[in-house]
């Protein structure tokens, strides 16, 4: 399978070069698409520089403004689906919370499953450096999603995920409505509800960022709380 990693960025100038280097070091020939929302710190310019250093391997999609992680991924996925050479698409954060050394394992699992979720809660709790509040929020979100949607997966809001091209095409990118982290739940739910596709999980250790700042805020949390109910009620 030919893989590409989609990495959304907003003010990740301290992390971007490192994450791109680490992804490129992994066996499997991973290409990268950086989706930058016109970061004021110059992340987009650095992305262009990395792209000209590694032509054809590192790509950049520039968006005009920050509209949330979900919108950035919809644009990035749409871009990738127009490039037929890629048949494995992996989502990953730029802040080094997701260890690129898991990439080969995701790719291997895609031989069996149409979508693979990186889970922090498959075997106990594998989160490093998060404060208690953030852990409760994340674990609570997973339980809430399980309760409302009846999906069996252990980590509902994780952002380290891999898709076969056909699975990503099947969820209907233009119908996705999430802006923030609800996007992770929405995409999994849509595939879960689509007949003929399988979803697997691998255990990952999530390490909170050392550099830069989290973009989570109250509107993002609120969107996820009502959004899960909307998903359940509308069934998609
Ligand atoms: N393009 C884009 N990327 C975003 C946006 N919000 C977050 N990100 C990126 O999504 C990833 C996860 O965000 P982060 O703030 O680390 O979330 P946290 O780990 O849940 O605190 C990082 O690579 C961010 O730079 C956005 O509005 N636009
Ligand atoms: Mg983060």
PDB file of C-alpha atoms and ligand atoms in Angstrom:
ATOM      1  CA  UNK A   1       0.000   0.000   0.000  1.00  0.00           C
ATOM      2  CA  UNK A   2       1.175   3.511  -0.751  1.00  0.00           C
ATOM      3  CA  UNK A   3       0.705   5.646   2.374  1.00  0.00           C
ATOM      4  CA  UNK A   4       0.349   9.351   2.971  1.00  0.00           C
ATOM      5  CA  UNK A   5       0.157  11.005   6.386  1.00  0.00           C
ATOM      6  CA  UNK A   6      -2.113  14.048   6.665  1.00  0.00           C
ATOM      7  CA  UNK A   7      -0.901  16.479   9.333  1.00  0.00           C
ATOM      8  CA  UNK A   8      -3.025  19.533  10.214  1.00  0.00           C
ATOM      9  CA  UNK A   9      -1.064  22.445  11.625  1.00  0.00           C
ATOM     10  CA  UNK A  10      -1.870  25.659  13.377  1.00  0.00           C
ATOM     11  CA  UNK A  11       1.116  27.423  14.966  1.00  0.00           C
ATOM     12  CA  UNK A  12       3.344  24.365  15.052  1.00  0.00           C
ATOM     13  CA  UNK A  13       6.576  25.971  13.917  1.00  0.00           C
ATOM     14  CA  UNK A  14       8.535  24.437  16.810  1.00  0.00           C
ATOM     15  CA  UNK A  15       7.347  20.922  16.013  1.00  0.00           C
ATOM     16  CA  UNK A  16       6.894  20.670  12.250  1.00  0.00           C
ATOM     17  CA  UNK A  17      10.426  19.996  11.044  1.00  0.00           C
ATOM     18  CA  UNK A  18      10.959  17.332  13.690  1.00  0.00           C
ATOM     19  CA  UNK A  19       7.713  15.482  12.976  1.00  0.00           C
ATOM     20  CA  UNK A  20       8.320  15.544   9.215  1.00  0.00           C
ATOM     21  CA  UNK A  21      11.832  14.147   9.747  1.00  0.00           C
ATOM     22  CA  UNK A  22      10.565  11.362  12.017  1.00  0.00           C
ATOM     23  CA  UNK A  23       7.780  10.359   9.620  1.00  0.00           C
ATOM     24  CA  UNK A  24      10.234  10.193   6.726  1.00  0.00           C
ATOM     25  CA  UNK A  25      12.532   7.920   8.772  1.00  0.00           C
ATOM     26  CA  UNK A  26       9.879   5.205   9.077  1.00  0.00           C
ATOM     27  CA  UNK A  27      10.061   2.201   6.757  1.00  0.00           C
ATOM     28  CA  UNK A  28       7.137   2.050   4.310  1.00  0.00           C
ATOM     29  CA  UNK A  29       7.706   5.168   2.194  1.00  0.00           C
ATOM     30  CA  UNK A  30       5.280   7.516   3.954  1.00  0.00           C
ATOM     31  CA  UNK A  31       4.540  10.722   2.110  1.00  0.00           C
ATOM     32  CA  UNK A  32       3.166  13.724   3.995  1.00  0.00           C
ATOM     33  CA  UNK A  33       0.473  16.326   3.384  1.00  0.00           C
ATOM     34  CA  UNK A  34       0.634  19.293   5.744  1.00  0.00           C
ATOM     35  CA  UNK A  35      -2.642  21.212   5.989  1.00  0.00           C
ATOM     36  CA  UNK A  36      -1.911  24.642   7.383  1.00  0.00           C
ATOM     37  CA  UNK A  37      -4.556  27.209   8.276  1.00  0.00           C
ATOM     38  CA  UNK A  38      -2.455  30.292   7.576  1.00  0.00           C
ATOM     39  CA  UNK A  39      -0.646  30.028  10.929  1.00  0.00           C
ATOM     40  CA  UNK A  40       0.534  33.450  12.101  1.00  0.00           C
ATOM     41  CA  UNK A  41       3.799  31.939  13.378  1.00  0.00           C
ATOM     42  CA  UNK A  42       4.992  31.056   9.857  1.00  0.00           C
ATOM     43  CA  UNK A  43       4.330  27.286   9.985  1.00  0.00           C
ATOM     44  CA  UNK A  44       3.015  27.473   6.402  1.00  0.00           C
ATOM     45  CA  UNK A  45       6.253  28.986   5.110  1.00  0.00           C
ATOM     46  CA  UNK A  46       8.295  26.307   6.875  1.00  0.00           C
ATOM     47  CA  UNK A  47       6.003  23.681   5.335  1.00  0.00           C
ATOM     48  CA  UNK A  48       6.730  25.083   1.856  1.00  0.00           C
ATOM     49  CA  UNK A  49      10.451  24.957   2.598  1.00  0.00           C
ATOM     50  CA  UNK A  50      10.209  21.303   3.683  1.00  0.00           C
ATOM     51  CA  UNK A  51       8.184  20.544   0.585  1.00  0.00           C
ATOM     52  CA  UNK A  52      10.808  22.040  -1.735  1.00  0.00           C
ATOM     53  CA  UNK A  53      13.481  20.081   0.129  1.00  0.00           C
ATOM     54  CA  UNK A  54      11.540  16.834  -0.469  1.00  0.00           C
ATOM     55  CA  UNK A  55       9.635  17.346  -3.708  1.00  0.00           C
ATOM     56  CA  UNK A  56       6.787  14.901  -4.284  1.00  0.00           C
ATOM     57  CA  UNK A  57       7.212  13.467  -0.785  1.00  0.00           C
ATOM     58  CA  UNK A  58       6.140  16.405   1.358  1.00  0.00           C
ATOM     59  CA  UNK A  59       3.108  18.320   0.129  1.00  0.00           C
ATOM     60  CA  UNK A  60       1.370  21.370   1.525  1.00  0.00           C
ATOM     61  CA  UNK A  61      -2.211  22.531   1.415  1.00  0.00           C
ATOM     62  CA  UNK A  62      -2.676  26.133   2.475  1.00  0.00           C
ATOM     63  CA  UNK A  63      -6.033  27.261   3.770  1.00  0.00           C
ATOM     64  CA  UNK A  64      -7.001  30.899   4.180  1.00  0.00           C
ATOM     65  CA  UNK A  65      -7.893  30.849   7.868  1.00  0.00           C
ATOM     66  CA  UNK A  66      -8.324  28.747  10.981  1.00  0.00           C
ATOM     67  CA  UNK A  67     -11.634  26.916  10.839  1.00  0.00           C
ATOM     68  CA  UNK A  68     -10.875  23.987  13.118  1.00  0.00           C
ATOM     69  CA  UNK A  69      -9.301  20.595  12.844  1.00  0.00           C
ATOM     70  CA  UNK A  70     -12.327  19.025  11.159  1.00  0.00           C
ATOM     71  CA  UNK A  71     -12.421  21.509   8.286  1.00  0.00           C
ATOM     72  CA  UNK A  72      -8.655  21.166   7.784  1.00  0.00           C
ATOM     73  CA  UNK A  73      -8.970  17.368   7.554  1.00  0.00           C
ATOM     74  CA  UNK A  74     -11.913  17.518   5.145  1.00  0.00           C
ATOM     75  CA  UNK A  75      -9.821  19.720   2.846  1.00  0.00           C
ATOM     76  CA  UNK A  76      -6.749  17.500   3.268  1.00  0.00           C
ATOM     77  CA  UNK A  77      -8.623  14.243   2.671  1.00  0.00           C
ATOM     78  CA  UNK A  78     -10.364  15.700  -0.380  1.00  0.00           C
ATOM     79  CA  UNK A  79      -6.970  16.671  -1.760  1.00  0.00           C
ATOM     80  CA  UNK A  80      -5.533  13.183  -1.149  1.00  0.00           C
ATOM     81  CA  UNK A  81      -8.509  11.393  -2.713  1.00  0.00           C
ATOM     82  CA  UNK A  82      -7.792  13.284  -5.925  1.00  0.00           C
ATOM     83  CA  UNK A  83      -4.329  11.669  -6.020  1.00  0.00           C
ATOM     84  CA  UNK A  84      -4.922   8.040  -7.030  1.00  0.00           C
ATOM     85  CA  UNK A  85      -1.419   6.870  -6.119  1.00  0.00           C
ATOM     86  CA  UNK A  86      -2.249   6.880  -2.397  1.00  0.00           C
ATOM     87  CA  UNK A  87      -4.322   4.039  -0.994  1.00  0.00           C
ATOM     88  CA  UNK A  88      -3.555   4.339   2.730  1.00  0.00           C
ATOM     89  CA  UNK A  89      -4.303   7.655   4.452  1.00  0.00           C
ATOM     90  CA  UNK A  90      -3.171   8.290   8.007  1.00  0.00           C
ATOM     91  CA  UNK A  91      -4.165  11.185  10.258  1.00  0.00           C
ATOM     92  CA  UNK A  92      -1.703  12.473  12.782  1.00  0.00           C
ATOM     93  CA  UNK A  93      -1.084  15.508  15.006  1.00  0.00           C
ATOM     94  CA  UNK A  94       1.940  17.724  14.386  1.00  0.00           C
ATOM     95  CA  UNK A  95       2.901  18.227  18.022  1.00  0.00           C
ATOM     96  CA  UNK A  96       4.748  14.899  18.529  1.00  0.00           C
ATOM     97  CA  UNK A  97       1.954  13.533  20.724  1.00  0.00           C
ATOM     98  CA  UNK A  98       1.616  10.752  18.166  1.00  0.00           C
ATOM     99  CA  UNK A  99       4.794   8.725  17.828  1.00  0.00           C
ATOM    100  CA  UNK A 100       5.634   8.162  14.138  1.00  0.00           C
ATOM    101  CA  UNK A 101       7.180   4.791  15.007  1.00  0.00           C
ATOM    102  CA  UNK A 102       3.597   3.405  15.121  1.00  0.00           C
ATOM    103  CA  UNK A 103       3.115   4.168  11.419  1.00  0.00           C
ATOM    104  CA  UNK A 104       4.335   0.774  10.115  1.00  0.00           C
ATOM    105  CA  UNK A 105       1.957  -0.981  12.544  1.00  0.00           C
ATOM    106  CA  UNK A 106      -0.985   1.077  11.275  1.00  0.00           C
ATOM    107  CA  UNK A 107      -0.065   0.136   7.726  1.00  0.00           C
ATOM    108  CA  UNK A 108       0.156  -3.547   8.603  1.00  0.00           C
ATOM    109  CA  UNK A 109      -3.255  -3.419  10.318  1.00  0.00           C
ATOM    110  CA  UNK A 110      -4.759  -1.839   7.210  1.00  0.00           C
ATOM    111  CA  UNK A 111      -4.170  -5.175   5.471  1.00  0.00           C
ATOM    112  CA  UNK A 112      -6.880  -6.558   7.783  1.00  0.00           C
ATOM    113  CA  UNK A 113      -9.124  -3.567   8.560  1.00  0.00           C
ATOM    114  CA  UNK A 114     -10.553  -0.732   6.478  1.00  0.00           C
ATOM    115  CA  UNK A 115      -9.903   1.743   9.273  1.00  0.00           C
ATOM    116  CA  UNK A 116      -7.547   1.517  12.254  1.00  0.00           C
ATOM    117  CA  UNK A 117      -7.915   3.635  15.390  1.00  0.00           C
ATOM    118  CA  UNK A 118      -4.919   4.433  17.570  1.00  0.00           C
ATOM    119  CA  UNK A 119      -6.222   3.985  21.108  1.00  0.00           C
ATOM    120  CA  UNK A 120      -4.937   5.393  24.387  1.00  0.00           C
ATOM    121  CA  UNK A 121      -7.352   3.230  26.355  1.00  0.00           C
ATOM    122  CA  UNK A 122      -7.146  -0.223  24.806  1.00  0.00           C
ATOM    123  CA  UNK A 123      -4.963  -1.604  27.595  1.00  0.00           C
ATOM    124  CA  UNK A 124      -5.547   0.584  30.655  1.00  0.00           C
ATOM    125  CA  UNK A 125      -4.559   4.210  30.139  1.00  0.00           C
ATOM    126  CA  UNK A 126      -1.498   5.002  28.036  1.00  0.00           C
ATOM    127  CA  UNK A 127      -1.193   8.749  28.279  1.00  0.00           C
ATOM    128  CA  UNK A 128       1.960  10.564  29.328  1.00  0.00           C
ATOM    129  CA  UNK A 129       2.188  14.140  30.616  1.00  0.00           C
ATOM    130  CA  UNK A 130      -1.491  15.062  30.589  1.00  0.00           C
ATOM    131  CA  UNK A 131      -2.933  16.847  33.600  1.00  0.00           C
ATOM    132  CA  UNK A 132      -5.749  15.078  35.420  1.00  0.00           C
ATOM    133  CA  UNK A 133      -8.413  17.427  34.045  1.00  0.00           C
ATOM    134  CA  UNK A 134      -7.529  16.631  30.439  1.00  0.00           C
ATOM    135  CA  UNK A 135      -7.448  12.896  31.132  1.00  0.00           C
ATOM    136  CA  UNK A 136     -10.880  12.961  32.763  1.00  0.00           C
ATOM    137  CA  UNK A 137     -12.242  14.973  29.829  1.00  0.00           C
ATOM    138  CA  UNK A 138     -10.876  12.532  27.268  1.00  0.00           C
ATOM    139  CA  UNK A 139     -11.773   9.349  29.100  1.00  0.00           C
ATOM    140  CA  UNK A 140     -15.183  10.827  29.935  1.00  0.00           C
ATOM    141  CA  UNK A 141     -15.715  11.676  26.259  1.00  0.00           C
ATOM    142  CA  UNK A 142     -14.988   8.079  25.279  1.00  0.00           C
ATOM    143  CA  UNK A 143     -17.487   6.717  27.812  1.00  0.00           C
ATOM    144  CA  UNK A 144     -20.089   9.282  26.751  1.00  0.00           C
ATOM    145  CA  UNK A 145     -19.678   8.340  23.081  1.00  0.00           C
ATOM    146  CA  UNK A 146     -19.921   4.639  23.905  1.00  0.00           C
ATOM    147  CA  UNK A 147     -23.091   5.233  25.892  1.00  0.00           C
ATOM    148  CA  UNK A 148     -24.843   7.397  23.287  1.00  0.00           C
ATOM    149  CA  UNK A 149     -23.711   5.716  20.062  1.00  0.00           C
ATOM    150  CA  UNK A 150     -23.105   2.114  21.233  1.00  0.00           C
ATOM    151  CA  UNK A 151     -19.854   2.023  19.311  1.00  0.00           C
ATOM    152  CA  UNK A 152     -17.558  -0.518  20.978  1.00  0.00           C
ATOM    153  CA  UNK A 153     -14.215   1.251  20.430  1.00  0.00           C
ATOM    154  CA  UNK A 154     -12.076   2.189  23.430  1.00  0.00           C
ATOM    155  CA  UNK A 155     -10.916   5.661  22.335  1.00  0.00           C
ATOM    156  CA  UNK A 156     -13.527   7.791  20.586  1.00  0.00           C
ATOM    157  CA  UNK A 157     -11.664  11.058  20.189  1.00  0.00           C
ATOM    158  CA  UNK A 158      -8.166   9.899  19.250  1.00  0.00           C
ATOM    159  CA  UNK A 159      -6.577  11.655  16.301  1.00  0.00           C
ATOM    160  CA  UNK A 160      -4.106   8.969  15.218  1.00  0.00           C
ATOM    161  CA  UNK A 161      -6.104   6.968  12.659  1.00  0.00           C
ATOM    162  CA  UNK A 162      -5.552   5.154   9.384  1.00  0.00           C
ATOM    163  CA  UNK A 163      -7.934   4.648   6.475  1.00  0.00           C
ATOM    164  CA  UNK A 164      -8.012   2.630   3.329  1.00  0.00           C
ATOM    165  CA  UNK A 165      -8.892   4.892   0.418  1.00  0.00           C
ATOM    166  CA  UNK A 166     -12.238   3.114  -0.147  1.00  0.00           C
ATOM    167  CA  UNK A 167     -13.260   3.597   3.483  1.00  0.00           C
ATOM    168  CA  UNK A 168     -12.429   7.285   3.445  1.00  0.00           C
ATOM    169  CA  UNK A 169     -14.353   7.716   0.196  1.00  0.00           C
ATOM    170  CA  UNK A 170     -17.339   5.895   1.680  1.00  0.00           C
ATOM    171  CA  UNK A 171     -17.933   8.276   4.603  1.00  0.00           C
ATOM    172  CA  UNK A 172     -18.899  11.194   2.333  1.00  0.00           C
ATOM    173  CA  UNK A 173     -16.497  14.016   3.109  1.00  0.00           C
ATOM    174  CA  UNK A 174     -18.812  16.728   1.839  1.00  0.00           C
ATOM    175  CA  UNK A 175     -21.489  15.756   4.351  1.00  0.00           C
ATOM    176  CA  UNK A 176     -19.287  15.987   7.457  1.00  0.00           C
ATOM    177  CA  UNK A 177     -20.361  18.846   9.693  1.00  0.00           C
ATOM    178  CA  UNK A 178     -17.819  18.888  12.552  1.00  0.00           C
ATOM    179  CA  UNK A 179     -15.335  21.665  13.017  1.00  0.00           C
ATOM    180  CA  UNK A 180     -13.405  20.541  16.086  1.00  0.00           C
ATOM    181  CA  UNK A 181     -12.535  17.247  17.728  1.00  0.00           C
ATOM    182  CA  UNK A 182     -16.059  15.963  17.141  1.00  0.00           C
ATOM    183  CA  UNK A 183     -14.650  15.232  13.700  1.00  0.00           C
ATOM    184  CA  UNK A 184     -12.863  12.144  15.054  1.00  0.00           C
ATOM    185  CA  UNK A 185     -16.106  10.763  16.462  1.00  0.00           C
ATOM    186  CA  UNK A 186     -18.135  11.684  13.384  1.00  0.00           C
ATOM    187  CA  UNK A 187     -15.801   9.982  10.901  1.00  0.00           C
ATOM    188  CA  UNK A 188     -15.605   6.772  12.931  1.00  0.00           C
ATOM    189  CA  UNK A 189     -19.368   6.744  13.449  1.00  0.00           C
ATOM    190  CA  UNK A 190     -20.069   7.165   9.753  1.00  0.00           C
ATOM    191  CA  UNK A 191     -17.832   4.264   8.823  1.00  0.00           C
ATOM    192  CA  UNK A 192     -19.217   2.188  11.689  1.00  0.00           C
ATOM    193  CA  UNK A 193     -22.711   2.707  10.253  1.00  0.00           C
ATOM    194  CA  UNK A 194     -21.684   1.905   6.682  1.00  0.00           C
ATOM    195  CA  UNK A 195     -22.119  -1.759   5.846  1.00  0.00           C
ATOM    196  CA  UNK A 196     -19.164  -3.766   4.627  1.00  0.00           C
ATOM    197  CA  UNK A 197     -16.358  -1.912   6.390  1.00  0.00           C
ATOM    198  CA  UNK A 198     -14.298  -3.025   9.377  1.00  0.00           C
ATOM    199  CA  UNK A 199     -12.675  -0.964  12.129  1.00  0.00           C
ATOM    200  CA  UNK A 200      -9.728  -2.190  14.224  1.00  0.00           C
ATOM    201  CA  UNK A 201      -7.756  -0.701  17.102  1.00  0.00           C
ATOM    202  CA  UNK A 202      -4.114  -0.627  18.082  1.00  0.00           C
ATOM    203  CA  UNK A 203      -2.749   0.529  21.407  1.00  0.00           C
ATOM    204  CA  UNK A 204      -0.685   3.712  21.275  1.00  0.00           C
ATOM    205  CA  UNK A 205       1.073   5.748  23.927  1.00  0.00           C
ATOM    206  CA  UNK A 206       0.009   9.400  23.695  1.00  0.00           C
ATOM    207  CA  UNK A 207       2.489  11.944  24.999  1.00  0.00           C
ATOM    208  CA  UNK A 208       1.345  15.507  25.516  1.00  0.00           C
ATOM    209  CA  UNK A 209       3.215  18.174  23.622  1.00  0.00           C
ATOM    210  CA  UNK A 210       6.378  19.810  25.015  1.00  0.00           C
ATOM    211  CA  UNK A 211       6.304  22.750  22.620  1.00  0.00           C
ATOM    212  CA  UNK A 212       3.533  25.061  21.444  1.00  0.00           C
ATOM    213  CA  UNK A 213      -0.010  25.171  22.778  1.00  0.00           C
ATOM    214  CA  UNK A 214      -3.108  23.025  22.600  1.00  0.00           C
ATOM    215  CA  UNK A 215      -5.963  24.484  20.530  1.00  0.00           C
ATOM    216  CA  UNK A 216      -8.719  22.870  22.566  1.00  0.00           C
ATOM    217  CA  UNK A 217     -11.258  25.365  23.901  1.00  0.00           C
ATOM    218  CA  UNK A 218     -14.777  25.468  25.304  1.00  0.00           C
ATOM    219  CA  UNK A 219     -16.659  25.760  21.966  1.00  0.00           C
ATOM    220  CA  UNK A 220     -14.836  22.634  20.737  1.00  0.00           C
ATOM    221  CA  UNK A 221     -15.960  20.692  23.824  1.00  0.00           C
ATOM    222  CA  UNK A 222     -19.511  21.990  23.523  1.00  0.00           C
ATOM    223  CA  UNK A 223     -19.686  21.031  19.841  1.00  0.00           C
ATOM    224  CA  UNK A 224     -18.649  17.492  20.769  1.00  0.00           C
ATOM    225  CA  UNK A 225     -21.259  17.191  23.533  1.00  0.00           C
ATOM    226  CA  UNK A 226     -24.240  18.144  21.349  1.00  0.00           C
ATOM    227  CA  UNK A 227     -22.685  16.688  18.219  1.00  0.00           C
ATOM    228  CA  UNK A 228     -22.683  13.148  19.559  1.00  0.00           C
ATOM    229  CA  UNK A 229     -26.402  13.434  20.265  1.00  0.00           C
ATOM    230  CA  UNK A 230     -26.964  14.843  16.784  1.00  0.00           C
ATOM    231  CA  UNK A 231     -25.083  11.882  15.299  1.00  0.00           C
ATOM    232  CA  UNK A 232     -27.181   9.436  17.288  1.00  0.00           C
ATOM    233  CA  UNK A 233     -30.486  11.114  16.421  1.00  0.00           C
ATOM    234  CA  UNK A 234     -29.836  11.618  12.718  1.00  0.00           C
ATOM    235  CA  UNK A 235     -27.983   8.300  12.436  1.00  0.00           C
ATOM    236  CA  UNK A 236     -25.064   9.823  10.525  1.00  0.00           C
TER     237      UNK A 236
HETATM  238  N1  LIG B   1      -5.031  23.293  10.218  1.00  0.00           N
HETATM  239  C1  LIG B   1      -5.484  23.273  11.478  1.00  0.00           C
HETATM  240  N2  LIG B   1      -4.884  22.481  12.392  1.00  0.00           N
HETATM  241  C2  LIG B   1      -5.359  22.491  13.659  1.00  0.00           C
HETATM  242  C3  LIG B   1      -6.462  23.284  14.070  1.00  0.00           C
HETATM  243  N3  LIG B   1      -6.696  23.043  15.402  1.00  0.00           N
HETATM  244  C4  LIG B   1      -5.757  22.138  15.783  1.00  0.00           C
HETATM  245  N4  LIG B   1      -4.952  21.806  14.754  1.00  0.00           N
HETATM  246  C5  LIG B   1      -3.838  20.838  14.721  1.00  0.00           C
HETATM  247  O1  LIG B   1      -4.365  19.592  15.139  1.00  0.00           O
HETATM  248  C6  LIG B   1      -3.425  18.893  15.932  1.00  0.00           C
HETATM  249  C7  LIG B   1      -4.036  18.614  17.328  1.00  0.00           C
HETATM  250  O2  LIG B   1      -4.261  19.823  17.999  1.00  0.00           O
HETATM  251  P1  LIG B   1      -3.846  20.096  19.521  1.00  0.00           P
HETATM  252  O3  LIG B   1      -4.103  21.520  19.793  1.00  0.00           O
HETATM  253  O4  LIG B   1      -2.492  19.550  19.791  1.00  0.00           O
HETATM  254  O5  LIG B   1      -4.941  19.239  20.273  1.00  0.00           O
HETATM  255  P2  LIG B   1      -4.809  18.397  21.635  1.00  0.00           P
HETATM  256  O6  LIG B   1      -3.655  17.464  21.465  1.00  0.00           O
HETATM  257  O7  LIG B   1      -6.122  17.685  21.737  1.00  0.00           O
HETATM  258  O8  LIG B   1      -4.603  19.400  22.715  1.00  0.00           O
HETATM  259  C8  LIG B   1      -2.178  19.749  15.966  1.00  0.00           C
HETATM  260  O9  LIG B   1      -1.310  19.323  14.944  1.00  0.00           O
HETATM  261  C9  LIG B   1      -2.715  21.153  15.684  1.00  0.00           C
HETATM  262  O10 LIG B   1      -1.768  22.006  15.124  1.00  0.00           O
HETATM  263  C10 LIG B   1      -7.077  24.119  13.075  1.00  0.00           C
HETATM  264  O11 LIG B   1      -8.025  24.860  13.320  1.00  0.00           O
HETATM  265  N5  LIG B   1      -6.548  24.074  11.821  1.00  0.00           N
HETATM  266 MG1  LIG B   2      -1.837  17.992  20.952  1.00  0.00          MG
END
